[in-house]
Amino acid sequence: MKRKINIFKSTDWLIVSLYVVLVILGWINIYAAVYNEQYSSIFDFSQRYGKQLVWIGAAFLIALTIFLFDSNFFSFFTWPIYGVMLFFLISVLIFGKETNGQRAWFELGSFRLQPSEFMKFATNLALAKFLSSYNFKIKNFRSLLYIGLIIFIPCGLILLQNDTGSSLVYLAFVFLLYREGLTPYVLFFALMTIILFLIAMLVDKFLIIQVLLVLAPIVFFLLNPKIKIVGIGIGIFALAASIFYGINAAIAYKYSTYYVFFAALFLSAIAILIIANKKRIAFASMIMIFLVSSVTFTFAVNYIFTDVLEKHQQDRINELLGITSDPLGTGYNVNQSKIAIGSGGFAGKGFLQGTQTKFNFVPEQSTDFIFCTVGEERGFIGTVVVLSLFTIMLLRLIFLAERQRSVFSRIYGYGVASILFFHIVVNIGMTIGLAPVIGIPLPFFSYGGSSLWSFTILLFIFIRLDSNRFESLA
Amino acid sequence: MINPYSNRKYIIGGIFIAFALIFIIRLFYLQIIDTSYKFSADNNSQRRITKYPARGVIYDRNGKILVFNEAAFDLMVIPQQTKQFDTIDLCSILEIEKDEFTKKFKDAKLYSTYRPSVIISQISSKTYAILQEKLFKFPGFFVQGRTLRKYPQPIASHILGYVGEVDPKKIKENAYYKQGDYIGISGIERTYENFLRGQKGVSIFMVDVHNKIMGSFAEGKFDTAAVIGTDIKTTIDADLQLYGEKLMSHKKGSIVAIDPSTGEILMVVSSPSYDPGLLVGRIRSKNYVNLLKDTLKPLFNRAIMASYPPGSTFKLVMALIGQQEGVLNANTRYPCSKGYAPLGGHPKCHPHGSPLDLSNAIGHSCNSYFSYVFKSVIENKKYHNTNKAFEAWRNIALSFCIGKKTGSDFSYELRGNIPSIKYYDKIFGKGKWKASTVISLGIGQAEMGITPLQSANVVAIIANRGWYYIPHIVKSIGNNTNDTTLARFKIKNYTMITDTNIFLNVIQGMSDAVESGTAASLKIEGINFCAKTGTAENPHGKDHSVFVAFAPTNNPRIAISVLVENAGFGAAWAGPIASLIMEKHLTGKIKRPDLEKHIMETNLIGD
């Protein structure tokens, strides 16, 4: 009896309330999004809003059930849970039902389940378990390898299901790892990667290599104003470039000048690195490494974009970056979504008055594009309120995670925040044209049992762990 | 609780907040600053559907319907919504070629994949009935209601005109018209377009992304009702019109009959004619091309557009002008020796007694006589000068609307021609021509041209003894009797000749023509009428048979002008036709069935 009261008292009711509010807002917006005059009752179970109510009821039951478990259960059974979920991921590849080119669903009669949704909390548990283990050191190469395995095994399996969106979610764990001591360069590199990616997409790769080649000696000279050394560097490159140019000329210009520069850069980089090493000019090496890796990266981006990504993925990125514009074709979804949100204005059109979402102009308006309904019917006020609720929840999660005495609980808490953050940013970002169209749901809002339940499990395991924070020291 | 990385919570929290702020700024921009999305949303979800009103019905003078409307349907398509369908089946229902359908479907796709386009316009109600049952097999196709013109009898096509799709030029000029609207292209349909068309209405519907109508917008608050076109009552007598068209069958030419007391046009025949129903609906463009190619020019409204030499009819006007100018009176006699002697027997004349007085000259249509009259008018001493005299002669003729538009409510009425001094100066040189040079003007030949309508109007002027109402085909528009549109037809117009006696002398001559002259064979039992035969010399072929008349002599109720192309002597063809029409109009029946049969069955075209 005493214990029960403790749990009740130590539960963070703020986050539970945020959860309940978001789930109910989601339900009301699903109602508005697929509202059908013929079935106007929000409790009509033949409609999505009726069904969502069932999923919500079940989600509450799941949340309650989680509270019945001992808080040590999750830490203790982490690996079995991870293993079972992996097993499901593999089985869905074999037995799953293929819809829209994705093999991501189990179908039992009219009931459908998406195992990849439940993989998230399992992976989070596994990471928490591994990172909180005794003697764990994040800078250890072996540790990094295991972390990589824990993340990329499910990630890879989901990629095999052809569900790129869900697999990208696992990138979110970078926040968790950063919090646990991963070098800040990871975040820096992530940022650089994004910037370089954008540059590589928007600017011709040949121009990039030219600009970088001009910049490198200038930067070097600014750091170390010795004309002689700069001259040597330029000389080496010039020599290498003329050799490759000569070769290319000999084979009748089979390759473009870009490749001449590219090869010359590599050759001269090796030479310069050796010289810099001998003369102990450390930043010369740094500049060369940065130069080479940047050039390689832009080349890789081009290659990956044209030869690895599929057409629709290329289109979505092109559309987002404004390289191409086809509001009736590839850009249709985002354009309609922006129209819906933009037409909401300051106060919105009012409940059930949204014309864009209600009349199916916005695709997937009850799942991936549910935020449009908020934007159209509730306007700027509504979107800011929803965004704020999510942000408060994320900050509250950080706060809760930080107050854990158990490392396992803290790491898990950061995992929850990271996954939710990724979903929120990508989902809302896509509806307002700031992120490419990646089909992942808005947590607690989007229609669908699997995603609602998986987010509920993900969140409530943490709330359960938090409610026990005074007892566990593991 | 010593954690070396604890401070990183601020960075992570900061990133979360930063993203939230970026999103809020973006939302602020999208939802509040940028207004373009609001317009897009309206266009996206509202579909304005035009409600096409039925055009006004056109009646004859007795309330008989000349043209009304029947429901018609346009087959529309939204290409995006179509699924695999049986093209051959659809084409067979629509009775069109597969190639044509494929082309139109492709055009529709080119226009827009998600907006409706007309794929086949004006499906008949019969086809619609069949189509409607099978429409479920063709998702993406739907039918939009329209009305089509329908003619109870295939008559009066030139009067009524036809309706067709509005051209891009008109759309630019007049904001009322939109692509795909119909507009009157000729005849009454054109002249009275603004009354007949009514007012288009619009229904604004909320549609979903598939253009499926989800309900009316704002409960129809912004909808406007279509206003049905105004009905028009014409001056045409449908029975007479039909009769005239029958008489003119297999003949080229024209009949115009006017009620001189009102200026109302009782009938207008331009032969060959065509069934007005041919220019309705889907068959229109095909038929139009065929009619256009027809060498007999059925689309050409001879009654108002063909300029014929007036021939002997003009002698009536010469007689009037001569008297007006004081160079002629009822007793003036001129000799005739099978032609006009001063110019060596030219113009020629047929054998008759000589010399003749005015009345007999009209009755026998003496060419020589009117050559003398013309010469005396042009060489009139009071002007001292040919040019002045010629100008006076011309002005009087113009006041009879010869070489000048009558101002009727026909679209495309032409003015005919009466040559000017300038014209002859150019041909012969200034001062190098005189009456004898242009002597054939006196008998209505040479460069003179007159339309059958003008010719009928001249007869009406004579019948009225000097005045006329502008001939017109519309009696009333809707129920509004005070409409100013028709006011100009209620004003009496006078020619330059106001002395009634001058007309009486001519009328006497016309009466003589019926009693004992050239039209003696055309008497109508119980009716006195006045007439003048004519044979218009045709420089391009056989002479035209011309006949003008009015009846009865006192209080005339019909003035008529008949012209049968290449049919020779006036009394042979044009005369009997006019006589039968007057009989029909005044007595309501025909007592000369043999003549009627003979006229109707004779083919003067040759094929």
Short mmCIF file of N, CA and C in Angstrom, two decimals, chain B residues 338-471:
data_model
loop_
_atom_site.label_atom_id
_atom_site.label_comp_id
_atom_site.label_asym_id
_atom_site.label_seq_id
_atom_site.Cartn_x
_atom_site.Cartn_y
_atom_site.Cartn_z
N LYS B 338 -39.09 50.26 -130.69
CA LYS B 338 -38.36 49.07 -130.24
C LYS B 338 -37.02 49.46 -129.62
N GLY B 339 -37.04 50.64 -128.99
CA GLY B 339 -35.82 51.10 -128.36
C GLY B 339 -35.80 52.61 -128.30
N TYR B 340 -34.75 53.14 -127.69
CA TYR B 340 -34.60 54.58 -127.50
C TYR B 340 -33.93 55.16 -128.73
N ALA B 341 -34.73 55.82 -129.54
CA ALA B 341 -34.27 56.28 -130.85
C ALA B 341 -33.04 57.18 -130.84
N PRO B 342 -32.99 58.17 -129.91
CA PRO B 342 -31.83 59.08 -129.93
C PRO B 342 -30.50 58.38 -129.86
N LEU B 343 -30.46 57.19 -129.29
CA LEU B 343 -29.17 56.49 -129.22
C LEU B 343 -29.18 55.25 -130.12
N GLY B 344 -29.91 55.37 -131.21
CA GLY B 344 -29.90 54.29 -132.20
C GLY B 344 -30.63 53.04 -131.73
N GLY B 345 -31.69 53.26 -130.95
CA GLY B 345 -32.47 52.10 -130.50
C GLY B 345 -31.97 51.43 -129.26
N HIS B 346 -31.07 52.10 -128.59
CA HIS B 346 -30.59 51.56 -127.31
C HIS B 346 -30.94 52.51 -126.18
N PRO B 347 -31.42 52.07 -125.05
CA PRO B 347 -31.77 50.68 -124.75
C PRO B 347 -32.93 50.17 -125.60
N LYS B 348 -32.89 48.86 -125.82
CA LYS B 348 -33.94 48.25 -126.64
C LYS B 348 -35.25 48.17 -125.87
N CYS B 349 -36.33 47.93 -126.63
CA CYS B 349 -37.62 47.75 -125.96
C CYS B 349 -38.42 46.69 -126.70
N HIS B 350 -39.41 46.17 -126.03
CA HIS B 350 -40.25 45.15 -126.65
C HIS B 350 -41.38 45.85 -127.41
N PRO B 351 -42.08 45.18 -128.32
CA PRO B 351 -43.11 45.87 -129.13
C PRO B 351 -44.34 46.23 -128.29
N HIS B 352 -44.77 47.45 -128.44
CA HIS B 352 -46.01 47.91 -127.82
C HIS B 352 -46.41 49.20 -128.53
N GLY B 353 -47.60 49.73 -128.18
CA GLY B 353 -48.07 50.95 -128.83
C GLY B 353 -47.15 52.13 -128.56
N SER B 354 -47.18 53.12 -129.44
CA SER B 354 -46.32 54.27 -129.25
C SER B 354 -46.96 55.50 -129.88
N PRO B 355 -46.80 56.67 -129.32
CA PRO B 355 -46.18 56.97 -128.02
C PRO B 355 -47.11 56.64 -126.86
N LEU B 356 -46.51 56.55 -125.67
CA LEU B 356 -47.29 56.20 -124.48
C LEU B 356 -47.26 57.35 -123.49
N ASP B 357 -48.32 57.43 -122.66
CA ASP B 357 -48.26 58.39 -121.55
C ASP B 357 -47.63 57.69 -120.34
N LEU B 358 -47.52 58.43 -119.24
CA LEU B 358 -46.80 57.90 -118.09
C LEU B 358 -47.37 56.58 -117.58
N SER B 359 -48.67 56.59 -117.36
CA SER B 359 -49.30 55.40 -116.80
C SER B 359 -49.11 54.19 -117.70
N ASN B 360 -49.28 54.39 -119.00
CA ASN B 360 -49.09 53.26 -119.92
C ASN B 360 -47.63 52.84 -120.04
N ALA B 361 -46.77 53.86 -119.91
CA ALA B 361 -45.34 53.53 -119.99
C ALA B 361 -44.95 52.61 -118.84
N ILE B 362 -45.56 52.91 -117.65
CA ILE B 362 -45.29 52.02 -116.51
C ILE B 362 -45.91 50.65 -116.77
N GLY B 363 -47.17 50.72 -117.22
CA GLY B 363 -47.88 49.46 -117.47
C GLY B 363 -47.15 48.57 -118.44
N HIS B 364 -46.53 49.16 -119.46
CA HIS B 364 -45.84 48.33 -120.44
C HIS B 364 -44.35 48.31 -120.24
N SER B 365 -43.93 49.01 -119.19
CA SER B 365 -42.51 49.00 -118.84
C SER B 365 -41.65 49.40 -120.02
N CYS B 366 -41.98 50.58 -120.59
CA CYS B 366 -41.27 51.01 -121.79
C CYS B 366 -39.89 51.57 -121.49
N ASN B 367 -38.86 50.93 -122.07
CA ASN B 367 -37.48 51.35 -121.83
C ASN B 367 -37.20 52.71 -122.44
N SER B 368 -37.73 52.92 -123.62
CA SER B 368 -37.49 54.16 -124.34
C SER B 368 -38.03 55.34 -123.53
N TYR B 369 -39.26 55.15 -123.01
CA TYR B 369 -39.92 56.21 -122.27
C TYR B 369 -39.06 56.69 -121.12
N PHE B 370 -38.56 55.74 -120.34
CA PHE B 370 -37.82 56.14 -119.14
C PHE B 370 -36.41 56.62 -119.45
N SER B 371 -35.93 56.28 -120.65
CA SER B 371 -34.65 56.86 -121.08
C SER B 371 -34.86 58.34 -121.35
N TYR B 372 -35.99 58.67 -121.97
CA TYR B 372 -36.32 60.07 -122.18
C TYR B 372 -36.45 60.80 -120.85
N VAL B 373 -37.16 60.14 -119.92
CA VAL B 373 -37.37 60.75 -118.61
C VAL B 373 -36.02 61.01 -117.94
N PHE B 374 -35.15 60.01 -117.97
CA PHE B 374 -33.85 60.16 -117.33
C PHE B 374 -33.08 61.32 -117.94
N LYS B 375 -33.11 61.34 -119.30
CA LYS B 375 -32.39 62.41 -120.01
C LYS B 375 -32.93 63.78 -119.58
N SER B 376 -34.25 63.87 -119.47
CA SER B 376 -34.83 65.18 -119.12
C SER B 376 -34.51 65.57 -117.68
N VAL B 377 -34.38 64.58 -116.82
CA VAL B 377 -34.03 64.88 -115.43
C VAL B 377 -32.59 65.35 -115.34
N ILE B 378 -31.70 64.67 -116.03
CA ILE B 378 -30.28 65.00 -115.94
C ILE B 378 -29.96 66.30 -116.70
N GLU B 379 -30.76 66.56 -117.74
CA GLU B 379 -30.51 67.79 -118.49
C GLU B 379 -31.49 68.88 -118.11
N ASN B 380 -31.99 68.77 -116.90
CA ASN B 380 -32.97 69.71 -116.39
C ASN B 380 -32.41 71.14 -116.45
N LYS B 381 -33.14 72.04 -117.11
CA LYS B 381 -32.68 73.42 -117.30
C LYS B 381 -32.43 74.14 -115.97
N LYS B 382 -33.25 73.76 -114.96
CA LYS B 382 -33.15 74.55 -113.73
C LYS B 382 -31.80 74.40 -113.01
N TYR B 383 -31.04 73.40 -113.37
CA TYR B 383 -29.74 73.23 -112.72
C TYR B 383 -28.59 73.80 -113.53
N HIS B 384 -28.80 74.00 -114.82
CA HIS B 384 -27.78 74.53 -115.73
C HIS B 384 -26.57 73.63 -115.84
N ASN B 385 -26.60 72.52 -115.25
CA ASN B 385 -25.34 71.79 -115.07
C ASN B 385 -25.67 70.32 -114.81
N THR B 386 -25.03 69.43 -115.57
CA THR B 386 -25.32 68.00 -115.46
C THR B 386 -25.06 67.49 -114.04
N ASN B 387 -23.92 67.92 -113.50
CA ASN B 387 -23.54 67.42 -112.17
C ASN B 387 -24.61 67.72 -111.13
N LYS B 388 -25.07 68.95 -111.13
CA LYS B 388 -26.08 69.34 -110.14
C LYS B 388 -27.36 68.54 -110.33
N ALA B 389 -27.76 68.40 -111.57
CA ALA B 389 -28.98 67.65 -111.87
C ALA B 389 -28.82 66.19 -111.46
N PHE B 390 -27.65 65.65 -111.77
CA PHE B 390 -27.38 64.25 -111.42
C PHE B 390 -27.44 64.08 -109.91
N GLU B 391 -26.85 65.06 -109.21
CA GLU B 391 -26.81 64.99 -107.75
C GLU B 391 -28.23 65.04 -107.18
N ALA B 392 -29.06 65.89 -107.78
CA ALA B 392 -30.45 65.98 -107.32
C ALA B 392 -31.17 64.65 -107.52
N TRP B 393 -30.97 64.07 -108.71
CA TRP B 393 -31.57 62.78 -109.03
C TRP B 393 -31.13 61.71 -108.03
N ARG B 394 -29.83 61.74 -107.75
CA ARG B 394 -29.25 60.72 -106.88
C ARG B 394 -29.79 60.87 -105.45
N ASN B 395 -29.89 62.12 -104.99
CA ASN B 395 -30.35 62.35 -103.64
C ASN B 395 -31.77 61.87 -103.42
N ILE B 396 -32.61 62.09 -104.45
CA ILE B 396 -33.99 61.61 -104.31
C ILE B 396 -34.00 60.09 -104.24
N ALA B 397 -33.20 59.47 -105.10
CA ALA B 397 -33.14 58.00 -105.09
C ALA B 397 -32.67 57.52 -103.71
N LEU B 398 -31.65 58.21 -103.18
CA LEU B 398 -31.13 57.81 -101.86
C LEU B 398 -32.21 57.93 -100.78
N SER B 399 -33.09 58.93 -100.94
CA SER B 399 -34.13 59.10 -99.93
C SER B 399 -35.14 57.96 -99.96
N PHE B 400 -35.08 57.16 -101.02
CA PHE B 400 -35.89 55.94 -101.10
C PHE B 400 -35.11 54.72 -100.60
N CYS B 401 -33.98 55.01 -100.00
CA CYS B 401 -33.08 53.95 -99.52
C CYS B 401 -32.58 53.08 -100.67
N ILE B 402 -32.38 53.71 -101.82
CA ILE B 402 -31.73 52.98 -102.90
C ILE B 402 -30.25 53.34 -102.82
N GLY B 403 -29.42 52.36 -102.67
CA GLY B 403 -28.00 52.63 -102.47
C GLY B 403 -27.69 53.10 -101.06
N LYS B 404 -28.61 52.85 -100.15
CA LYS B 404 -28.43 53.26 -98.76
C LYS B 404 -29.14 52.25 -97.88
N LYS B 405 -28.54 51.91 -96.77
CA LYS B 405 -29.16 50.93 -95.89
C LYS B 405 -30.49 51.42 -95.37
N THR B 406 -31.46 50.53 -95.30
CA THR B 406 -32.76 50.94 -94.78
C THR B 406 -32.69 51.16 -93.27
N GLY B 407 -31.70 50.52 -92.66
CA GLY B 407 -31.60 50.63 -91.20
C GLY B 407 -32.41 49.58 -90.48
N SER B 408 -32.74 48.52 -91.20
CA SER B 408 -33.52 47.45 -90.60
C SER B 408 -32.73 46.75 -89.50
N ASP B 409 -33.38 45.86 -88.78
CA ASP B 409 -32.71 45.14 -87.71
C ASP B 409 -32.08 43.83 -88.18
N PHE B 410 -31.80 43.76 -89.45
CA PHE B 410 -31.01 42.63 -89.94
C PHE B 410 -29.53 42.93 -89.71
N SER B 411 -28.81 41.93 -89.23
CA SER B 411 -27.36 42.11 -89.19
C SER B 411 -26.87 41.96 -90.62
N TYR B 412 -25.80 42.61 -90.90
CA TYR B 412 -25.12 42.46 -92.19
C TYR B 412 -25.93 42.96 -93.37
N GLU B 413 -26.91 43.85 -93.16
CA GLU B 413 -27.63 44.41 -94.30
C GLU B 413 -26.64 45.22 -95.15
N LEU B 414 -26.70 45.06 -96.46
CA LEU B 414 -25.82 45.84 -97.33
C LEU B 414 -26.60 46.98 -97.96
N ARG B 415 -25.85 47.93 -98.50
CA ARG B 415 -26.54 49.15 -98.94
C ARG B 415 -26.88 49.18 -100.42
N GLY B 416 -26.47 48.18 -101.17
CA GLY B 416 -26.69 48.26 -102.62
C GLY B 416 -25.78 49.34 -103.19
N ASN B 417 -26.15 49.85 -104.37
CA ASN B 417 -25.26 50.86 -104.94
C ASN B 417 -26.02 51.79 -105.87
N ILE B 418 -25.69 53.06 -105.74
CA ILE B 418 -26.12 54.03 -106.75
C ILE B 418 -24.89 54.87 -107.07
N PRO B 419 -24.45 54.83 -108.32
CA PRO B 419 -23.16 55.44 -108.63
C PRO B 419 -23.16 56.95 -108.38
N SER B 420 -22.00 57.47 -108.06
CA SER B 420 -21.87 58.89 -107.76
C SER B 420 -21.19 59.61 -108.93
N ILE B 421 -21.20 60.94 -108.85
CA ILE B 421 -20.52 61.75 -109.86
C ILE B 421 -19.04 61.39 -109.89
N LYS B 422 -18.50 61.29 -108.73
CA LYS B 422 -17.09 60.95 -108.58
C LYS B 422 -16.75 59.69 -109.37
N TYR B 423 -17.67 58.72 -109.21
CA TYR B 423 -17.43 57.43 -109.86
C TYR B 423 -17.35 57.59 -111.37
N TYR B 424 -18.32 58.35 -111.92
CA TYR B 424 -18.33 58.52 -113.38
C TYR B 424 -17.21 59.42 -113.85
N ASP B 425 -16.83 60.40 -113.01
CA ASP B 425 -15.69 61.24 -113.36
C ASP B 425 -14.44 60.39 -113.52
N LYS B 426 -14.35 59.42 -112.66
CA LYS B 426 -13.18 58.55 -112.68
C LYS B 426 -13.17 57.69 -113.95
N ILE B 427 -14.36 57.22 -114.31
CA ILE B 427 -14.44 56.33 -115.47
C ILE B 427 -14.32 57.10 -116.79
N PHE B 428 -15.12 58.17 -116.89
CA PHE B 428 -15.18 58.86 -118.17
C PHE B 428 -14.33 60.13 -118.22
N GLY B 429 -13.88 60.56 -117.09
CA GLY B 429 -13.17 61.84 -117.03
C GLY B 429 -14.12 62.94 -116.62
N LYS B 430 -13.61 63.93 -115.92
CA LYS B 430 -14.45 64.99 -115.39
C LYS B 430 -15.10 65.77 -116.53
N GLY B 431 -16.44 65.90 -116.47
CA GLY B 431 -17.19 66.65 -117.47
C GLY B 431 -17.28 65.96 -118.82
N LYS B 432 -16.80 64.74 -118.89
CA LYS B 432 -16.79 64.05 -120.18
C LYS B 432 -17.93 63.05 -120.30
N TRP B 433 -18.87 63.14 -119.38
CA TRP B 433 -20.04 62.26 -119.49
C TRP B 433 -21.30 63.09 -119.33
N LYS B 434 -22.39 62.56 -119.90
CA LYS B 434 -23.68 63.26 -119.83
C LYS B 434 -24.79 62.23 -119.77
N ALA B 435 -26.01 62.69 -119.81
CA ALA B 435 -27.14 61.78 -119.64
C ALA B 435 -27.06 60.58 -120.57
N SER B 436 -26.74 60.84 -121.83
CA SER B 436 -26.76 59.73 -122.79
C SER B 436 -25.66 58.70 -122.51
N THR B 437 -24.58 59.18 -121.83
CA THR B 437 -23.51 58.24 -121.51
C THR B 437 -23.98 57.19 -120.52
N VAL B 438 -24.83 57.66 -119.58
CA VAL B 438 -25.25 56.76 -118.50
C VAL B 438 -26.75 56.49 -118.58
N ILE B 439 -27.25 56.48 -119.80
CA ILE B 439 -28.71 56.44 -120.03
C ILE B 439 -29.37 55.23 -119.37
N SER B 440 -28.64 54.09 -119.27
CA SER B 440 -29.28 52.88 -118.75
C SER B 440 -29.60 52.96 -117.26
N LEU B 441 -29.07 54.00 -116.59
CA LEU B 441 -29.49 54.20 -115.20
C LEU B 441 -30.99 54.44 -115.13
N GLY B 442 -31.52 55.06 -116.18
CA GLY B 442 -32.95 55.41 -116.21
C GLY B 442 -33.85 54.19 -116.18
N ILE B 443 -33.33 53.06 -116.63
CA ILE B 443 -34.16 51.86 -116.60
C ILE B 443 -33.60 50.85 -115.58
N GLY B 444 -32.85 51.40 -114.63
CA GLY B 444 -32.40 50.56 -113.51
C GLY B 444 -31.35 49.55 -113.87
N GLN B 445 -30.51 49.90 -114.83
CA GLN B 445 -29.43 48.98 -115.17
C GLN B 445 -28.10 49.63 -114.82
N ALA B 446 -27.08 49.27 -115.57
CA ALA B 446 -25.72 49.79 -115.34
C ALA B 446 -25.22 49.45 -113.94
N GLU B 447 -24.57 50.44 -113.32
CA GLU B 447 -23.91 50.15 -112.05
C GLU B 447 -24.86 50.11 -110.87
N MET B 448 -26.13 50.31 -111.13
CA MET B 448 -27.05 50.39 -110.02
C MET B 448 -27.28 49.03 -109.38
N GLY B 449 -27.38 49.04 -108.05
CA GLY B 449 -27.66 47.78 -107.36
C GLY B 449 -28.63 48.01 -106.23
N ILE B 450 -29.52 47.06 -106.03
CA ILE B 450 -30.53 47.21 -104.98
C ILE B 450 -30.80 45.83 -104.38
N THR B 451 -30.99 45.82 -103.10
CA THR B 451 -31.28 44.52 -102.47
C THR B 451 -32.79 44.29 -102.50
N PRO B 452 -33.20 43.05 -102.45
CA PRO B 452 -34.64 42.77 -102.44
C PRO B 452 -35.36 43.49 -101.30
N LEU B 453 -34.68 43.65 -100.15
CA LEU B 453 -35.31 44.37 -99.04
C LEU B 453 -35.56 45.83 -99.42
N GLN B 454 -34.54 46.46 -100.03
CA GLN B 454 -34.69 47.85 -100.44
C GLN B 454 -35.80 47.97 -101.47
N SER B 455 -35.84 47.00 -102.35
CA SER B 455 -36.84 47.01 -103.40
C SER B 455 -38.25 46.92 -102.80
N ALA B 456 -38.42 46.04 -101.81
CA ALA B 456 -39.72 45.92 -101.16
C ALA B 456 -40.07 47.21 -100.44
N ASN B 457 -39.03 47.86 -99.87
CA ASN B 457 -39.27 49.11 -99.15
C ASN B 457 -39.72 50.21 -100.10
N VAL B 458 -39.15 50.24 -101.31
CA VAL B 458 -39.57 51.21 -102.32
C VAL B 458 -41.05 51.02 -102.63
N VAL B 459 -41.45 49.77 -102.77
CA VAL B 459 -42.85 49.47 -103.08
C VAL B 459 -43.74 49.93 -101.92
N ALA B 460 -43.25 49.68 -100.69
CA ALA B 460 -44.04 50.10 -99.52
C ALA B 460 -44.20 51.61 -99.51
N ILE B 461 -43.15 52.34 -99.90
CA ILE B 461 -43.21 53.81 -99.95
C ILE B 461 -44.28 54.26 -100.94
N ILE B 462 -44.26 53.58 -102.10
CA ILE B 462 -45.27 53.93 -103.11
C ILE B 462 -46.66 53.60 -102.61
N ALA B 463 -46.78 52.43 -101.99
CA ALA B 463 -48.08 51.99 -101.47
C ALA B 463 -48.60 52.99 -100.44
N ASN B 464 -47.68 53.55 -99.63
CA ASN B 464 -48.06 54.52 -98.61
C ASN B 464 -48.20 55.94 -99.17
N ARG B 465 -47.92 56.09 -100.44
CA ARG B 465 -47.94 57.40 -101.08
C ARG B 465 -46.94 58.36 -100.43
N GLY B 466 -45.75 57.86 -100.18
CA GLY B 466 -44.69 58.79 -99.85
C GLY B 466 -43.98 58.65 -98.52
N TRP B 467 -44.32 57.73 -97.69
CA TRP B 467 -43.58 57.59 -96.44
C TRP B 467 -43.38 56.12 -96.11
N TYR B 468 -42.58 55.88 -95.13
CA TYR B 468 -42.35 54.48 -94.75
C TYR B 468 -41.87 54.40 -93.30
N TYR B 469 -42.10 53.24 -92.73
CA TYR B 469 -41.44 52.90 -91.47
C TYR B 469 -40.23 52.03 -91.83
N ILE B 470 -39.17 52.18 -91.05
CA ILE B 470 -38.00 51.34 -91.34
C ILE B 470 -38.42 49.87 -91.25
N PRO B 471 -38.18 49.12 -92.32
CA PRO B 471 -38.60 47.71 -92.28
C PRO B 471 -37.88 46.98 -91.14
#
